Amino acid sequence: MTATRPLNDLDLARIARRIDRPVVLVGLMGVGKSTVGRRLATLLQRDFVDADDAIAAAAQLTIPEIFEQFGEPYFRDGERRVIARLIEEGHGVIATGGGAFVDPATRALILERAIAVWIDCDVATLVQRTARRNSRPLLKNGNPREILTRLAEERGPLYAQAPIKVLSENGPHDLTARRIIEAIDQWL
Ligand code: S3P
């Protein structure tokens, strides 16, 4: 369908029925994967799970603690296993940490078994949004603007492998969630 009118409940139910795989949100820290993901799951009447929360629960540690005590490669191993399990469990919407889709094995799995959606956003907005919380190990050792600019350059071509891309500006997350649903409907 074309996006000429807002999605109504019947549209949402029809599109939700066509979605036969988990919707996996990828993109940089601060693009709003978790907030948009929750809204998306509500609109589709499916469950939502945040991969970082699942990793922390499995490790019984926070994400900064995992980085501090065991290092990033250990975190990536856990992330790979947890995301594989979440996809296997068939959750409706899964938000991933910004580096998950950069890992070749995790990326291949998501592309094969899920619907990957890249949420993109300009770096200035990401700098503002990520400044609100101090829980991101990769932003602690340096200037967040420089780090996010570098990560956007390095990771952009990888995120671009997701079949669906949606921009999230400073507008309501509901709008981004609805754009994602329209884009999935057109892509399926
Ligand atoms: C990371 C992003 C974080 C978290 C970890 C590493 C990354 O998740 O997984 O700090 O490599 O970009 P968010 O994207 O939810 O902040």
Coordinates of N, CA, C and O and ligand atoms in Angstrom, one line a residue:
M1 N 0.8 -1.2 0.0 CA 0.0 0.0 0.0 C 0.9 1.3 0.0 O 2.0 1.2 0.4
T2 N 0.3 2.3 -0.5 CA 1.1 3.6 -0.5 C 0.8 4.4 0.8 O -0.3 4.2 1.3
A3 N 1.7 5.2 1.2 CA 1.5 5.9 2.5 C 0.7 7.2 2.2 O 1.1 8.3 2.6
T4 N -0.5 7.1 1.6 CA -1.3 8.3 1.3 C -2.2 8.6 2.5 O -2.6 9.7 2.6
R5 N -2.5 7.7 3.4 CA -3.3 8.0 4.6 C -2.7 7.3 5.8 O -2.0 6.3 5.6
P6 N -2.9 7.7 7.0 CA -2.3 7.0 8.1 C -2.9 5.6 8.2 O -4.0 5.3 7.8
L7 N -2.0 4.8 8.8 CA -2.4 3.4 9.0 C -3.6 3.3 10.0 O -3.5 3.9 11.1
N8 N -4.6 2.6 9.7 CA -5.6 2.4 10.7 C -5.5 1.0 11.4 O -4.6 0.2 11.0
D9 N -6.4 0.6 12.3 CA -6.2 -0.6 13.0 C -6.3 -1.8 12.1 O -5.6 -2.8 12.3
L10 N -7.2 -1.7 11.1 CA -7.3 -2.9 10.2 C -6.0 -3.1 9.4 O -5.6 -4.2 9.2
D11 N -5.4 -1.9 8.9 CA -4.1 -2.0 8.2 C -3.1 -2.7 9.1 O -2.4 -3.6 8.7
L12 N -3.0 -2.2 10.3 CA -2.0 -2.8 11.3 C -2.2 -4.3 11.5 O -1.2 -5.0 11.4
A13 N -3.4 -4.7 11.6 CA -3.7 -6.1 11.9 C -3.3 -6.9 10.6 O -2.7 -8.0 10.7
R14 N -3.7 -6.4 9.4 CA -3.4 -7.1 8.2 C -1.8 -7.2 8.0 O -1.3 -8.3 7.7
I15 N -1.1 -6.1 8.2 CA 0.3 -6.2 8.1 C 1.0 -7.1 9.1 O 1.8 -7.9 8.8
A16 N 0.5 -7.0 10.4 CA 1.0 -7.8 11.4 C 0.9 -9.3 11.1 O 1.8 -10.1 11.3
R17 N -0.2 -9.7 10.4 CA -0.4 -11.1 10.0 C 0.6 -11.5 9.0 O 0.9 -12.7 8.9
R18 N 1.0 -10.6 8.2 CA 2.0 -11.0 7.1 C 3.4 -11.1 7.6 O 4.3 -11.6 6.9
I19 N 3.7 -10.6 8.8 CA 5.1 -10.6 9.3 C 5.3 -11.9 9.9 O 4.8 -12.2 11.0
D20 N 6.1 -12.7 9.3 CA 6.3 -14.1 9.7 C 7.7 -14.4 10.4 O 8.1 -15.5 10.7
R21 N 8.4 -13.3 10.7 CA 9.7 -13.4 11.3 C 9.9 -12.3 12.3 O 9.2 -11.2 12.1
P22 N 10.8 -12.4 13.2 CA 11.1 -11.3 14.1 C 11.5 -10.0 13.3 O 12.2 -10.2 12.3
V23 N 11.1 -8.9 13.8 CA 11.6 -7.6 13.2 C 12.8 -7.2 14.1 O 12.6 -7.0 15.3
V24 N 13.9 -7.1 13.5 CA 15.1 -6.8 14.3 C 15.6 -5.4 13.9 O 15.9 -5.1 12.8
L25 N 15.7 -4.5 14.9 CA 16.1 -3.1 14.7 C 17.6 -3.0 14.9 O 18.2 -3.4 15.9
V26 N 18.3 -2.4 13.9 CA 19.7 -2.1 14.0 C 20.0 -0.7 13.8 O 19.1 0.1 13.2
G27 N 21.2 -0.2 14.1 CA 21.5 1.2 14.0 C 22.3 1.7 15.2 O 22.4 1.0 16.2
L28 N 22.9 2.9 15.0 CA 23.8 3.4 16.0 C 23.1 3.6 17.4 O 21.9 3.8 17.5
M29 N 24.0 3.7 18.4 CA 23.5 4.1 19.7 C 22.8 5.4 19.7 O 23.2 6.4 19.0
G30 N 21.6 5.5 20.3 CA 20.9 6.7 20.3 C 19.8 7.0 19.2 O 19.1 7.9 19.3
V31 N 19.7 6.0 18.3 CA 18.8 6.3 17.2 C 17.3 6.0 17.7 O 16.4 6.3 17.1
G32 N 17.2 5.3 18.8 CA 15.9 5.1 19.4 C 15.4 3.7 19.2 O 14.2 3.4 19.2
K33 N 16.3 2.7 19.0 CA 15.9 1.3 18.7 C 14.9 0.8 19.8 O 13.9 0.1 19.5
S34 N 15.3 1.0 21.1 CA 14.5 0.4 22.1 C 13.1 1.1 22.2 O 12.1 0.4 22.3
T35 N 13.1 2.4 22.2 CA 11.8 3.1 22.4 C 10.9 2.9 21.1 O 9.7 2.6 21.3
V36 N 11.5 3.0 19.9 CA 10.7 2.8 18.7 C 10.3 1.3 18.7 O 9.1 1.0 18.4
G37 N 11.2 0.4 19.1 CA 10.8 -1.0 19.2 C 9.6 -1.3 20.0 O 8.8 -2.1 19.6
R38 N 9.6 -0.7 21.2 CA 8.4 -0.9 22.1 C 7.1 -0.5 21.4 O 6.1 -1.1 21.5
R39 N 7.2 0.7 20.8 CA 6.0 1.2 20.2 C 5.6 0.4 19.0 O 4.4 0.1 18.8
L40 N 6.6 -0.1 18.2 CA 6.4 -0.9 17.1 C 5.7 -2.2 17.5 O 4.7 -2.7 16.9
A41 N 6.2 -2.8 18.6 CA 5.6 -4.1 19.1 C 4.1 -3.9 19.5 O 3.3 -4.7 19.2
T42 N 3.9 -2.7 20.2 CA 2.5 -2.4 20.6 C 1.6 -2.3 19.4 O 0.5 -2.9 19.4
L43 N 2.0 -1.6 18.4 CA 1.2 -1.4 17.2 C 0.9 -2.7 16.5 O -0.2 -2.9 16.0
L44 N 1.9 -3.6 16.5 CA 1.7 -4.9 15.8 C 1.1 -6.0 16.8 O 0.9 -7.1 16.3
Q45 N 0.9 -5.6 18.0 CA 0.4 -6.5 19.0 C 1.3 -7.7 19.2 O 0.8 -8.9 19.1
R46 N 2.6 -7.5 19.2 CA 3.6 -8.5 19.4 C 4.4 -8.2 20.6 O 4.4 -7.1 21.1
D47 N 5.3 -9.1 21.0 CA 6.1 -8.8 22.2 C 7.4 -8.1 21.7 O 7.8 -8.1 20.6
F48 N 8.0 -7.5 22.7 CA 9.3 -6.7 22.4 C 10.3 -7.2 23.4 O 10.1 -7.5 24.5
V49 N 11.5 -7.4 22.8 CA 12.7 -7.7 23.7 C 13.9 -6.9 23.3 O 14.1 -6.6 22.1
D50 N 14.6 -6.4 24.3 CA 15.8 -5.6 24.1 C 17.0 -6.6 24.2 O 17.2 -7.1 25.3
A51 N 17.8 -6.8 23.2 CA 18.9 -7.7 23.3 C 19.9 -7.4 24.3 O 20.4 -8.2 25.0
D52 N 20.2 -6.0 24.5 CA 21.2 -5.7 25.6 C 20.7 -6.1 26.9 O 21.4 -6.5 27.8
D53 N 19.4 -5.9 27.2 CA 18.8 -6.3 28.5 C 18.9 -7.8 28.6 O 19.2 -8.3 29.7
A54 N 18.7 -8.6 27.6 CA 18.8 -10.0 27.6 C 20.2 -10.5 27.9 O 20.5 -11.4 28.6
I55 N 21.2 -9.7 27.3 CA 22.6 -10.1 27.5 C 23.0 -9.8 29.0 O 23.6 -10.6 29.7
A56 N 22.5 -8.6 29.5 CA 22.8 -8.3 30.9 C 22.2 -9.3 31.8 O 22.8 -9.7 32.8
A57 N 20.9 -9.7 31.5 CA 20.3 -10.7 32.4 C 21.0 -12.1 32.4 O 21.2 -12.7 33.4
A58 N 21.5 -12.5 31.2 CA 22.2 -13.8 31.0 C 23.5 -13.7 31.8 O 23.9 -14.7 32.4
A59 N 24.2 -12.6 31.8 CA 25.5 -12.4 32.4 C 25.3 -12.0 33.9 O 26.3 -12.1 34.6
Q60 N 24.1 -11.6 34.3 CA 23.9 -11.1 35.7 C 24.9 -9.9 35.9 O 25.3 -9.7 37.0
L61 N 25.1 -9.1 34.9 CA 26.0 -7.9 35.0 C 25.4 -6.9 34.1 O 24.7 -7.2 33.1
T62 N 25.7 -5.6 34.3 CA 25.3 -4.5 33.4 C 26.3 -4.6 32.2 O 27.3 -5.2 32.3
I63 N 25.8 -3.9 31.1 CA 26.7 -3.8 29.9 C 28.1 -3.2 30.3 O 29.1 -3.8 29.9
P64 N 28.1 -2.0 31.0 CA 29.4 -1.5 31.3 C 30.3 -2.5 32.1 O 31.5 -2.6 31.9
E65 N 29.6 -3.2 33.0 CA 30.4 -4.2 33.8 C 31.0 -5.3 32.9 O 32.1 -5.7 33.2
I66 N 30.2 -5.7 32.0 CA 30.7 -6.8 31.1 C 31.9 -6.3 30.3 O 33.0 -6.9 30.2
F67 N 31.8 -5.0 29.8 CA 33.0 -4.4 29.1 C 34.2 -4.3 30.0 O 35.3 -4.6 29.6
E68 N 33.9 -3.8 31.2 CA 35.0 -3.5 32.1 C 35.7 -4.8 32.6 O 36.9 -4.9 32.6
Q69 N 34.9 -5.8 32.9 CA 35.5 -7.0 33.5 C 36.0 -8.0 32.5 O 36.9 -8.8 32.8
F70 N 35.4 -8.1 31.3 CA 35.7 -9.1 30.4 C 36.2 -8.6 29.0 O 36.7 -9.4 28.2
G71 N 35.9 -7.3 28.7 CA 36.3 -6.8 27.4 C 35.2 -6.9 26.3 O 34.3 -7.7 26.5
E72 N 35.4 -6.2 25.2 CA 34.5 -6.1 24.2 C 34.3 -7.5 23.4 O 33.2 -7.9 23.1
P73 N 35.4 -8.2 23.1 CA 35.2 -9.5 22.4 C 34.3 -10.5 23.1 O 33.5 -11.1 22.5
Y74 N 34.4 -10.5 24.5 CA 33.6 -11.4 25.3 C 32.1 -10.9 25.2 O 31.2 -11.7 25.0
F75 N 31.9 -9.6 25.2 CA 30.6 -9.1 25.1 C 30.0 -9.5 23.7 O 28.8 -9.9 23.6
R76 N 30.8 -9.4 22.6 CA 30.3 -9.7 21.3 C 29.9 -11.2 21.2 O 29.0 -11.5 20.5
D77 N 30.7 -12.0 21.9 CA 30.3 -13.5 21.9 C 29.0 -13.7 22.5 O 28.1 -14.4 22.0
G78 N 28.8 -13.1 23.7 CA 27.5 -13.2 24.4 C 26.4 -12.6 23.5 O 25.3 -13.2 23.4
E79 N 26.7 -11.5 22.9 CA 25.6 -10.8 22.1 C 25.2 -11.7 20.9 O 24.0 -11.9 20.6
R80 N 26.2 -12.4 20.3 CA 25.9 -13.3 19.2 C 25.0 -14.4 19.6 O 24.0 -14.7 19.0
R81 N 25.3 -15.0 20.8 CA 24.5 -16.2 21.3 C 23.1 -15.7 21.7 O 22.2 -16.4 21.4
V82 N 23.1 -14.6 22.4 CA 21.8 -14.1 22.9 C 20.8 -13.8 21.7 O 19.7 -14.1 21.7
I83 N 21.4 -13.1 20.7 CA 20.5 -12.7 19.5 C 20.1 -13.9 18.8 O 18.9 -14.0 18.4
A84 N 20.9 -14.9 18.6 CA 20.5 -16.2 18.0 C 19.4 -16.8 18.8 O 18.4 -17.3 18.2
R85 N 19.5 -16.8 20.1 CA 18.4 -17.4 20.9 C 17.1 -16.6 20.8 O 16.0 -17.2 20.6
L86 N 17.2 -15.3 20.8 CA 16.0 -14.4 20.7 C 15.3 -14.6 19.4 O 14.1 -14.7 19.3
I87 N 16.1 -14.8 18.3 CA 15.5 -15.0 17.0 C 14.8 -16.4 17.0 O 13.7 -16.6 16.5
E88 N 15.5 -17.3 17.5 CA 15.0 -18.7 17.6 C 13.7 -18.7 18.4 O 12.7 -19.4 18.0
E89 N 13.6 -18.0 19.4 CA 12.4 -18.0 20.3 C 11.2 -17.3 19.6 O 10.1 -17.4 20.0
G90 N 11.5 -16.6 18.5 CA 10.4 -16.0 17.7 C 9.7 -14.8 18.3 O 8.5 -14.6 18.1
H91 N 10.5 -13.9 18.9 CA 9.9 -12.7 19.5 C 9.4 -11.8 18.3 O 9.9 -11.9 17.2
G92 N 8.5 -10.9 18.7 CA 7.9 -10.0 17.6 C 8.9 -9.0 17.2 O 9.2 -8.8 16.0
V93 N 9.4 -8.2 18.1 CA 10.4 -7.1 17.8 C 11.6 -7.2 18.7 O 11.4 -7.4 19.9
I94 N 12.7 -7.2 18.1 CA 14.0 -7.3 18.9 C 14.8 -6.0 18.6 O 15.2 -5.8 17.4
A95 N 15.2 -5.3 19.6 CA 16.1 -4.2 19.5 C 17.5 -4.7 19.8 O 17.7 -5.4 20.8
T96 N 18.5 -4.4 18.9 CA 19.8 -4.8 19.2 C 20.7 -3.7 19.6 O 20.5 -2.5 19.2
G97 N 21.9 -4.0 20.2 CA 22.9 -2.9 20.5 C 23.5 -2.5 19.2 O 23.5 -3.3 18.2
G98 N 24.0 -1.3 19.2 CA 24.6 -0.7 17.9 C 25.6 -1.5 17.2 O 25.8 -1.4 16.0
G99 N 26.4 -2.4 17.9 CA 27.4 -3.1 17.3 C 27.0 -4.5 16.8 O 27.8 -5.2 16.1
A100 N 25.8 -4.9 17.1 CA 25.4 -6.3 16.9 C 25.5 -6.6 15.4 O 26.0 -7.6 14.9
F101 N 24.9 -5.7 14.6 CA 24.8 -6.0 13.1 C 26.2 -5.8 12.4 O 26.3 -6.2 11.2
V102 N 27.2 -5.3 13.2 CA 28.5 -5.2 12.6 C 29.3 -6.5 12.7 O 30.1 -6.8 11.8
D103 N 28.9 -7.4 13.6 CA 29.5 -8.7 13.7 C 29.0 -9.6 12.5 O 27.8 -9.7 12.3
P104 N 29.9 -10.1 11.7 CA 29.5 -10.8 10.5 C 28.5 -12.0 10.8 O 27.5 -12.1 10.0
A105 N 28.8 -12.8 11.8 CA 27.9 -13.9 12.0 C 26.5 -13.5 12.5 O 25.5 -14.0 12.0
T106 N 26.5 -12.5 13.4 CA 25.2 -11.9 13.8 C 24.4 -11.3 12.7 O 23.2 -11.5 12.5
R107 N 25.1 -10.6 11.8 CA 24.5 -9.9 10.7 C 23.9 -11.0 9.7 O 22.7 -10.8 9.3
A108 N 24.7 -12.0 9.5 CA 24.2 -13.0 8.5 C 22.9 -13.7 9.1 O 22.0 -13.9 8.4
L109 N 23.0 -14.0 10.4 CA 21.8 -14.6 11.0 C 20.6 -13.7 10.9 O 19.5 -14.2 10.6
I110 N 20.7 -12.5 11.2 CA 19.6 -11.5 11.2 C 19.1 -11.4 9.8 O 17.8 -11.5 9.6
L111 N 20.0 -11.3 8.8 CA 19.5 -11.2 7.4 C 18.8 -12.4 6.9 O 17.9 -12.3 6.2
E112 N 19.2 -13.5 7.4 CA 18.6 -14.8 7.0 C 17.3 -15.1 7.7 O 16.3 -15.6 7.1
R113 N 17.2 -14.8 9.0 CA 16.1 -15.3 9.7 C 15.1 -14.3 10.3 O 14.2 -14.6 11.0
A114 N 15.4 -13.0 10.0 CA 14.6 -11.9 10.5 C 14.4 -10.8 9.5 O 14.9 -11.0 8.4
I115 N 13.6 -9.8 9.8 CA 13.5 -8.7 9.0 C 14.3 -7.6 9.6 O 13.9 -7.1 10.7
A116 N 15.4 -7.2 9.0 CA 16.3 -6.2 9.6 C 15.9 -4.8 9.2 O 15.6 -4.5 8.0
V117 N 15.7 -4.0 10.1 CA 15.4 -2.6 9.9 C 16.4 -1.7 10.4 O 16.7 -1.7 11.6
W118 N 17.0 -0.9 9.6 CA 18.1 0.1 10.0 C 17.4 1.4 10.3 O 16.7 2.0 9.5
I119 N 17.5 1.8 11.6 CA 17.0 3.2 11.9 C 18.2 4.1 11.9 O 19.2 3.8 12.6
D120 N 18.1 5.1 11.1 CA 19.2 6.0 10.9 C 18.8 7.4 11.4 O 17.7 7.8 11.5
C121 N 19.8 8.2 11.7 CA 19.6 9.5 12.3 C 20.9 10.3 12.2 O 22.0 9.8 12.1
D122 N 20.8 11.7 12.1 CA 22.0 12.5 12.0 C 22.8 12.4 13.3 O 22.2 12.3 14.4
V123 N 24.1 12.6 13.2 CA 25.0 12.5 14.3 C 24.7 13.5 15.4 O 24.8 13.2 16.6
A124 N 24.3 14.7 15.0 CA 24.1 15.8 16.0 C 23.0 15.3 17.0 O 23.1 15.5 18.2
T125 N 21.9 14.7 16.4 CA 20.8 14.2 17.3 C 21.3 13.1 18.2 O 21.0 13.0 19.4
L126 N 22.2 12.2 17.6 CA 22.7 11.1 18.4 C 23.5 11.6 19.6 O 23.5 11.1 20.7
V127 N 24.3 12.7 19.3 CA 25.2 13.2 20.4 C 24.3 13.7 21.5 O 24.5 13.4 22.7
Q128 N 23.2 14.4 21.2 CA 22.3 14.9 22.2 C 21.6 13.8 23.0 O 21.6 13.8 24.2
R129 N 21.1 12.8 22.2 CA 20.4 11.7 22.9 C 21.3 10.8 23.8 O 20.9 10.4 24.9
T130 N 22.5 10.5 23.3 CA 23.3 9.7 24.1 C 23.9 10.4 25.3 O 24.3 9.7 26.2
A131 N 23.9 11.7 25.3 CA 24.4 12.5 26.4 C 23.5 12.3 27.7 O 23.9 12.6 28.8
R132 N 22.3 11.9 27.5 CA 21.4 11.8 28.6 C 21.7 10.6 29.5 O 21.2 10.6 30.6
R133 N 22.4 9.6 29.0 CA 22.7 8.5 29.9 C 24.2 8.2 29.8 O 24.8 8.4 28.7
N134 N 24.8 7.7 30.9 CA 26.2 7.5 30.9 C 26.5 6.0 30.9 O 27.4 5.5 31.6
S135 N 25.7 5.2 30.1 CA 25.8 3.8 30.2 C 26.4 3.1 29.0 O 26.2 1.9 28.8
R136 N 27.1 3.9 28.2 CA 27.6 3.3 26.9 C 29.1 3.3 26.9 O 29.8 4.4 26.7
P137 N 29.7 2.1 27.2 CA 31.2 2.1 27.3 C 31.9 2.7 26.1 O 33.0 3.3 26.3
L138 N 31.4 2.5 24.9 CA 32.2 3.0 23.8 C 32.3 4.5 23.7 O 33.1 5.1 23.0
L139 N 31.4 5.2 24.5 CA 31.4 6.7 24.4 C 32.2 7.3 25.6 O 32.2 8.5 25.7
K140 N 32.7 6.4 26.4 CA 33.3 6.9 27.7 C 34.8 7.4 27.5 O 35.2 8.2 28.2
N141 N 35.4 6.8 26.5 CA 36.9 7.2 26.3 C 37.1 8.1 25.1 O 37.7 7.7 24.1
G142 N 36.6 9.3 25.2 CA 36.8 10.2 24.1 C 35.7 11.1 23.9 O 34.7 11.2 24.7
N143 N 35.7 11.9 22.8 CA 34.7 12.9 22.5 C 33.6 12.1 21.8 O 33.7 11.6 20.7
P144 N 32.4 12.1 22.4 CA 31.2 11.4 21.9 C 30.9 11.8 20.4 O 30.6 10.9 19.6
R145 N 31.0 13.1 20.1 CA 30.7 13.5 18.7 C 31.7 12.8 17.7 O 31.3 12.3 16.7
E146 N 33.0 12.8 18.1 CA 34.0 12.2 17.2 C 33.8 10.7 17.1 O 33.9 10.1 16.0
I147 N 33.5 10.1 18.2 CA 33.3 8.6 18.2 C 32.1 8.3 17.4 O 32.2 7.4 16.5
L148 N 31.0 9.0 17.6 CA 29.8 8.7 16.8 C 29.9 9.0 15.3 O 29.4 8.2 14.5
T149 N 30.7 10.0 15.0 CA 31.0 10.3 13.6 C 31.8 9.2 13.0 O 31.4 8.7 11.9
R150 N 32.8 8.7 13.7 CA 33.6 7.6 13.1 C 32.8 6.3 13.0 O 32.8 5.7 12.0
L151 N 32.0 6.0 14.0 CA 31.2 4.8 14.0 C 30.2 4.9 12.8 O 29.9 3.9 12.2
A152 N 29.6 6.1 12.6 CA 28.6 6.2 11.5 C 29.3 5.9 10.2 O 28.7 5.3 9.3
E153 N 30.5 6.4 10.0 CA 31.2 6.2 8.8 C 31.6 4.7 8.6 O 31.4 4.1 7.6
E154 N 32.1 4.1 9.7 CA 32.5 2.7 9.6 C 31.4 1.8 9.5 O 31.4 0.8 8.7
R155 N 30.3 2.0 10.2 CA 29.2 1.1 10.3 C 28.1 1.3 9.2 O 27.4 0.4 8.9
G156 N 28.1 2.5 8.7 CA 27.0 2.8 7.7 C 26.9 1.8 6.6 O 25.8 1.3 6.3
P157 N 28.0 1.4 5.9 CA 27.9 0.5 4.8 C 27.3 -0.9 5.3 O 26.7 -1.6 4.5
L158 N 27.6 -1.2 6.6 CA 27.1 -2.5 7.1 C 25.6 -2.4 7.4 O 24.8 -3.3 7.0
Y159 N 25.2 -1.4 8.1 CA 23.8 -1.2 8.4 C 23.0 -1.1 7.1 O 21.8 -1.6 7.0
A160 N 23.6 -0.6 6.0 CA 22.9 -0.4 4.7 C 22.6 -1.8 4.1 O 21.8 -1.9 3.2
Q161 N 23.1 -2.9 4.7 CA 22.8 -4.2 4.2 C 21.4 -4.6 4.6 O 20.8 -5.6 4.1
A162 N 20.8 -3.9 5.6 CA 19.5 -4.2 6.1 C 18.5 -3.8 4.9 O 18.7 -2.8 4.3
P163 N 17.5 -4.7 4.6 CA 16.7 -4.4 3.5 C 15.8 -3.2 3.7 O 15.2 -2.6 2.7
I164 N 15.6 -2.7 4.9 CA 14.7 -1.6 5.2 C 15.4 -0.5 6.0 O 16.1 -0.8 7.0
K165 N 15.3 0.7 5.6 CA 15.9 1.8 6.3 C 14.8 2.9 6.5 O 14.0 3.2 5.7
V166 N 14.8 3.3 7.8 CA 13.9 4.4 8.2 C 14.7 5.5 8.9 O 15.5 5.2 9.7
L167 N 14.3 6.7 8.7 CA 15.0 7.8 9.4 C 14.2 8.2 10.6 O 13.0 8.2 10.6
S168 N 14.9 8.4 11.7 CA 14.2 8.8 12.9 C 14.7 10.2 13.3 O 15.9 10.4 13.6
E169 N 13.9 11.2 13.1 CA 14.3 12.6 13.4 C 13.9 12.8 14.9 O 13.6 11.9 15.6
N170 N 13.8 14.0 15.2 CA 13.4 14.3 16.6 C 11.9 14.2 16.9 O 11.4 14.5 18.0
G171 N 11.1 13.8 15.9 CA 9.7 13.7 16.0 C 9.3 12.5 16.9 O 10.2 11.8 17.5
P172 N 8.0 12.3 17.1 CA 7.6 11.2 18.0 C 8.0 9.8 17.5 O 8.0 9.6 16.3
H173 N 8.3 8.9 18.4 CA 8.7 7.6 18.1 C 7.6 6.8 17.4 O 7.8 5.9 16.6
D174 N 6.3 7.2 17.7 CA 5.2 6.6 17.1 C 5.3 6.7 15.5 O 5.0 5.8 14.8
L175 N 5.7 7.9 15.1 CA 5.8 8.2 13.6 C 6.8 7.2 13.0 O 6.6 6.6 12.0
T176 N 8.0 7.1 13.7 CA 9.0 6.2 13.2 C 8.5 4.8 13.1 O 8.7 4.0 12.2
A177 N 7.8 4.4 14.2 CA 7.3 3.0 14.2 C 6.3 2.8 13.1 O 6.3 1.7 12.4
R178 N 5.4 3.7 12.8 CA 4.5 3.6 11.7 C 5.2 3.6 10.4 O 4.8 2.9 9.4
R179 N 6.2 4.4 10.2 CA 7.0 4.4 9.0 C 7.6 3.0 8.7 O 7.7 2.5 7.6
I180 N 8.1 2.4 9.8 CA 8.7 1.0 9.7 C 7.6 0.0 9.2 O 7.9 -0.8 8.3
I181 N 6.4 0.1 9.8 CA 5.4 -0.8 9.4 C 5.0 -0.6 7.9 O 4.9 -1.6 7.2
E182 N 4.9 0.6 7.5 CA 4.6 0.9 6.1 C 5.8 0.3 5.2 O 5.5 -0.3 4.1
A183 N 7.0 0.5 5.6 CA 8.1 0.1 4.8 C 8.2 -1.5 4.8 O 8.4 -2.1 3.7
I184 N 7.9 -2.1 5.9 CA 7.8 -3.6 5.9 C 6.7 -4.1 5.0 O 6.9 -5.0 4.2
D185 N 5.6 -3.4 5.0 CA 4.4 -3.8 4.2 C 4.8 -3.8 2.7 O 4.5 -4.6 1.9
Q186 N 5.6 -2.7 2.4 CA 5.9 -2.6 0.9 C 7.0 -3.6 0.5 O 7.1 -4.0 -0.6
W187 N 7.8 -3.9 1.5 CA 9.0 -4.8 1.2 C 8.6 -6.3 1.1 O 9.1 -7.0 0.3
L188 N 7.6 -6.7 2.0 CA 7.3 -8.1 2.1 C 6.7 -8.6 0.8 O 6.0 -8.0 0.0
Ligands
S3P1 C1 27.1 -0.7 21.5 C2 25.9 -0.2 21.7 C3 25.1 -0.4 22.9 C4 25.6 -1.6 23.7 C5 27.1 -1.6 23.8 C6 27.9 -1.5 22.5 C7 27.8 -0.5 20.2 O1 23.7 -0.5 22.6 O2 25.3 -2.8 23.0 O3 27.4 -0.4 24.6 O4 28.8 -1.2 19.8 O5 27.4 0.4 19.4 P1 22.8 0.7 22.2 O6 22.9 0.8 20.7 O7 21.4 0.2 22.5 O8 23.2 1.9 22.9

